[in-house]
Short mmCIF file of C-alpha atoms in Angstrom, two decimals:
data_model
loop_
_atom_site.label_atom_id
_atom_site.label_comp_id
_atom_site.label_asym_id
_atom_site.label_seq_id
_atom_site.Cartn_x
_atom_site.Cartn_y
_atom_site.Cartn_z
CA MET G 1 -143.28 -2.82 -81.85
CA VAL G 2 -139.96 -5.02 -80.82
CA ASN G 3 -136.90 -5.68 -82.39
CA PHE G 4 -135.27 -8.62 -82.14
CA PRO G 5 -131.68 -9.06 -83.03
CA ASP G 6 -130.63 -11.27 -85.94
CA GLU G 7 -129.11 -13.67 -83.81
CA SER G 8 -132.56 -14.47 -81.92
CA ALA G 9 -134.12 -16.24 -85.67
CA PHE G 10 -137.23 -14.51 -84.43
CA ALA G 11 -139.62 -12.38 -86.23
CA VAL G 12 -142.09 -10.44 -84.50
CA THR G 13 -145.06 -8.03 -86.02
CA ILE G 14 -146.71 -7.27 -82.60
CA PRO G 15 -146.74 -5.00 -79.45
CA ASP G 16 -145.69 -5.17 -76.04
CA VAL G 17 -143.60 -8.48 -75.89
CA THR G 18 -141.27 -9.37 -73.71
CA PRO G 19 -138.23 -10.74 -75.65
CA HIS G 20 -137.31 -12.95 -73.17
CA VAL G 21 -137.47 -14.23 -69.75
CA VAL G 22 -136.44 -16.89 -67.19
CA VAL G 23 -138.22 -20.60 -67.95
CA ASP G 24 -137.76 -23.35 -65.02
CA TYR G 25 -137.65 -26.46 -66.80
CA ALA G 26 -137.39 -28.80 -63.89
CA ALA G 27 -140.65 -30.39 -63.82
CA ALA G 28 -141.48 -32.62 -66.13
CA PHE G 29 -143.89 -31.85 -69.00
CA ASN G 30 -144.10 -28.69 -67.03
CA VAL G 31 -142.48 -25.01 -67.96
CA GLN G 32 -143.43 -22.03 -65.93
CA ALA G 33 -142.71 -18.10 -66.67
CA LEU G 34 -140.50 -17.01 -63.53
CA ALA G 35 -141.11 -13.10 -64.65
CA PRO G 36 -144.13 -11.62 -63.33
CA GLY G 37 -147.17 -11.58 -64.96
CA PHE G 38 -146.96 -14.73 -66.66
CA PRO G 39 -148.67 -17.82 -65.97
CA THR G 40 -147.85 -21.64 -65.90
CA PHE G 41 -147.80 -23.06 -69.08
CA SER G 42 -147.72 -26.85 -69.28
CA GLY G 43 -146.51 -29.77 -71.85
CA ILE G 44 -142.66 -29.21 -72.21
CA PRO G 45 -141.04 -32.22 -71.80
CA ARG G 46 -137.73 -32.31 -69.04
CA GLY G 47 -134.31 -31.95 -70.40
CA LYS G 48 -135.71 -30.05 -73.13
CA THR G 49 -133.82 -26.67 -73.64
CA TYR G 50 -135.36 -23.48 -75.46
CA SER G 51 -135.24 -20.29 -76.15
CA PRO G 52 -138.52 -18.38 -75.15
CA TYR G 53 -141.13 -16.23 -76.50
CA TYR G 54 -144.32 -14.46 -75.50
CA GLY G 55 -146.86 -12.73 -77.44
CA GLY G 56 -149.24 -10.20 -75.72
CA GLU G 57 -153.11 -9.53 -75.43
CA GLY G 58 -153.82 -9.24 -78.94
CA ARG G 59 -153.71 -11.19 -82.02
CA ASP G 60 -150.23 -11.97 -82.46
CA VAL G 61 -148.21 -13.45 -84.96
CA LEU G 62 -144.72 -15.23 -83.91
CA LYS G 63 -142.45 -16.55 -86.46
CA GLY G 64 -139.08 -18.84 -85.43
CA GLY G 65 -136.28 -19.75 -87.84
CA SER G 66 -133.89 -22.39 -87.52
CA GLU G 67 -133.19 -22.56 -83.61
CA SER G 68 -135.37 -24.56 -81.28
CA ASN G 69 -137.62 -22.41 -79.81
CA ALA G 70 -140.62 -21.84 -77.39
CA TYR G 71 -143.45 -19.47 -78.02
CA TYR G 72 -146.40 -18.43 -76.66
CA GLY G 73 -149.62 -16.78 -77.84
CA TRP G 74 -151.23 -16.02 -74.43
CA ASN G 75 -153.96 -13.99 -74.88
CA GLY G 76 -155.81 -13.33 -78.41
CA ASP G 77 -156.22 -15.34 -81.58
CA ASP G 78 -152.50 -15.81 -82.85
CA VAL G 79 -150.82 -17.73 -85.27
CA LEU G 80 -147.47 -19.26 -84.40
CA TYR G 81 -144.47 -20.72 -86.66
CA GLY G 82 -142.11 -22.48 -85.51
CA ASN G 83 -140.49 -22.98 -88.98
CA GLY G 84 -137.10 -24.50 -88.50
CA GLY G 85 -135.81 -26.60 -85.09
CA ASN G 86 -137.64 -28.89 -82.60
CA ASP G 87 -140.04 -25.95 -81.52
CA TYR G 88 -142.64 -25.71 -78.82
CA LEU G 89 -145.72 -23.83 -79.75
CA THR G 90 -148.64 -23.15 -77.06
CA GLY G 91 -151.62 -21.03 -78.19
CA GLU G 92 -153.19 -20.13 -74.82
CA SER G 93 -156.36 -18.37 -74.83
CA GLY G 94 -157.94 -17.43 -78.33
CA ASN G 95 -158.65 -19.29 -81.35
CA ASP G 96 -154.98 -19.66 -82.02
CA LYS G 97 -153.51 -21.18 -85.31
CA LEU G 98 -150.37 -22.88 -84.99
CA TYR G 99 -147.33 -24.26 -87.49
CA GLY G 100 -144.23 -26.58 -86.94
CA GLY G 101 -142.82 -26.50 -89.71
CA ALA G 102 -139.30 -28.59 -90.34
CA GLY G 103 -138.11 -30.42 -86.88
CA ASP G 104 -140.17 -32.51 -84.04
CA ASP G 105 -142.29 -30.18 -82.56
CA ILE G 106 -144.52 -29.57 -80.04
CA LEU G 107 -147.97 -27.72 -80.21
CA ASN G 108 -150.83 -27.18 -77.44
CA GLY G 109 -153.22 -25.24 -78.91
CA GLY G 110 -154.17 -24.75 -75.04
CA GLY G 111 -158.18 -23.27 -74.37
CA ASP G 112 -160.63 -22.52 -76.93
CA ASN G 113 -160.97 -23.92 -81.15
CA ASP G 114 -157.55 -24.36 -82.56
CA THR G 115 -155.71 -25.23 -85.65
CA LEU G 116 -152.71 -26.88 -85.24
CA ASN G 117 -150.31 -28.31 -88.62
CA GLY G 118 -147.47 -30.09 -86.94
CA GLY G 119 -145.82 -29.98 -90.47
CA ALA G 120 -142.78 -32.52 -91.41
CA GLY G 121 -141.23 -34.27 -88.22
CA LYS G 122 -142.42 -36.32 -85.64
CA ASP G 123 -145.05 -34.19 -83.61
CA VAL G 124 -146.61 -33.89 -80.54
CA PHE G 125 -149.81 -32.55 -79.91
CA VAL G 126 -151.30 -31.69 -76.31
CA PHE G 127 -154.14 -31.93 -74.77
CA SER G 128 -153.97 -30.30 -71.48
CA THR G 129 -156.85 -27.97 -71.02
CA ALA G 130 -160.38 -28.31 -69.28
CA LEU G 131 -162.29 -30.23 -72.19
CA ASP G 132 -165.48 -28.20 -73.75
CA ARG G 133 -167.24 -29.92 -76.31
CA ALA G 134 -168.48 -26.32 -78.08
CA ASN G 135 -165.44 -24.07 -77.11
CA ASN G 136 -162.54 -26.56 -76.81
CA VAL G 137 -162.19 -28.59 -79.85
CA ASP G 138 -158.98 -28.91 -82.33
CA LEU G 139 -158.53 -29.26 -85.03
CA ILE G 140 -155.02 -31.59 -85.94
CA ARG G 141 -154.86 -30.88 -89.87
CA ASP G 142 -152.23 -33.61 -90.78
CA PHE G 143 -151.27 -35.94 -88.00
CA ASN G 144 -149.06 -38.94 -89.43
CA VAL G 145 -149.80 -42.34 -87.35
CA LYS G 146 -146.51 -43.65 -88.37
CA ASP G 147 -144.12 -40.44 -86.72
CA ASP G 148 -146.94 -38.35 -84.63
CA THR G 149 -148.19 -38.19 -80.99
CA ILE G 150 -151.06 -37.21 -79.29
CA HIS G 151 -150.26 -36.76 -75.61
CA LEU G 152 -153.08 -36.38 -73.00
CA ARG G 153 -152.77 -34.60 -69.64
CA GLN G 154 -153.91 -36.93 -66.42
CA ALA G 155 -155.16 -34.26 -64.99
CA ILE G 156 -157.67 -33.21 -67.48
CA PHE G 157 -158.29 -37.17 -68.60
CA THR G 158 -158.69 -37.93 -65.18
CA ILE G 159 -159.82 -41.61 -65.72
CA LEU G 160 -156.88 -42.66 -67.89
CA PRO G 161 -153.54 -43.78 -65.77
CA ALA G 162 -150.64 -41.86 -66.99
CA GLY G 163 -148.58 -44.25 -69.72
CA ILE G 164 -149.96 -45.56 -72.92
CA LEU G 165 -153.34 -46.28 -73.11
CA SER G 166 -154.18 -50.01 -72.73
CA GLU G 167 -155.98 -52.14 -75.14
CA THR G 168 -159.13 -51.66 -73.95
CA ALA G 169 -158.98 -47.79 -73.44
CA PHE G 170 -159.00 -47.06 -77.26
CA TRP G 171 -161.46 -47.93 -79.87
CA THR G 172 -162.27 -46.64 -83.26
CA GLY G 173 -166.42 -45.90 -83.46
CA THR G 174 -169.25 -43.51 -83.08
CA ALA G 175 -169.47 -44.16 -79.10
CA ALA G 176 -167.54 -46.54 -76.81
CA HIS G 177 -168.74 -50.14 -76.81
CA THR G 178 -167.42 -51.24 -73.69
CA ALA G 179 -167.30 -49.72 -69.84
CA GLU G 180 -163.45 -49.64 -70.33
CA ASP G 181 -163.75 -47.42 -73.73
CA ARG G 182 -162.27 -44.16 -73.23
CA ILE G 183 -160.79 -42.26 -76.24
CA ILE G 184 -162.92 -42.87 -78.71
CA TYR G 185 -162.19 -42.07 -82.96
CA ASP G 186 -164.93 -41.69 -85.27
CA LYS G 187 -163.05 -42.84 -88.86
CA ALA G 188 -165.47 -41.92 -90.95
CA THR G 189 -166.06 -38.01 -89.31
CA GLY G 190 -162.23 -37.72 -88.02
CA TYR G 191 -163.93 -36.82 -84.39
CA LEU G 192 -161.35 -37.59 -80.72
CA SER G 193 -163.75 -37.49 -77.86
CA TYR G 194 -163.00 -38.72 -74.30
CA ASP G 195 -165.48 -40.84 -72.48
CA PRO G 196 -164.95 -41.45 -68.63
CA ASP G 197 -167.23 -44.08 -68.37
CA GLY G 198 -167.36 -45.82 -71.31
CA VAL G 199 -171.26 -46.78 -71.81
CA GLY G 200 -172.07 -45.53 -69.01
CA GLU G 201 -174.49 -42.57 -68.59
CA ALA G 202 -171.65 -39.97 -68.76
CA PRO G 203 -171.52 -38.57 -72.29
CA GLN G 204 -168.39 -38.54 -74.16
CA ILE G 205 -166.64 -35.35 -75.20
CA LEU G 206 -165.37 -34.37 -78.55
CA PHE G 207 -161.92 -32.65 -77.92
CA ALA G 208 -160.37 -33.02 -81.70
CA ARG G 209 -160.73 -33.23 -84.80
CA LEU G 210 -158.45 -34.99 -87.07
CA LYS G 211 -158.28 -36.45 -90.80
CA ALA G 212 -161.05 -39.37 -91.55
CA GLY G 213 -159.58 -42.54 -92.28
CA LEU G 214 -156.83 -42.53 -90.24
CA ALA G 215 -155.41 -45.96 -88.75
CA LEU G 216 -155.31 -44.85 -84.99
CA THR G 217 -154.07 -47.42 -82.15
CA LYS G 218 -153.49 -46.82 -78.56
CA ALA G 219 -150.22 -46.55 -79.46
CA ASP G 220 -150.83 -43.09 -80.75
CA PHE G 221 -151.30 -41.80 -77.39
CA LEU G 222 -149.87 -41.12 -74.73
CA VAL G 223 -150.88 -39.92 -71.41
CA ILE G 224 -148.88 -37.60 -69.20
#
């Protein structure tokens, strides 16, 4: 058990946690832990300042306070709470549950099937790991069309150019209806899929589940 000082606004109920490491925020939308043994994480935009905390190999529970912090679940089925502040939460591997709470948070489930809850504020949901319709589909419980945004890593969604989606790249329906359709939202089921060739032979790949009936548009997505 690691006990953090009160001023960290951080509560932990897991073993083998490194309380603080050095982080490089120089690259846009990338953060790399410089401490030995920690992998590279992605999704934090340039200019953001966070106090980073890491989970271990097992099922970790990381709880934030009023500060803006970065929480990395690492391995295991983790539960991360941002609570107050503008937090960055990433589950990495495992079937994780992320709760942003108050503030403008960034939530990245990482690999596997995760559950994302942005909470209040203007939140960002990041998809930056290899797509797998069976083993890497995240559930976004509270996507708010007015305030929230979905970020798609261009290295994964390779056909999409960086920036806001074009008018022709987003489609609401069960499947692509033109060769240009790339992001498909099924309004009846809430399923969100990526199609690399529209009406071509390549299958569309489910990567997220949202509420049904949302008035999603291309403006709700940003390719990073």
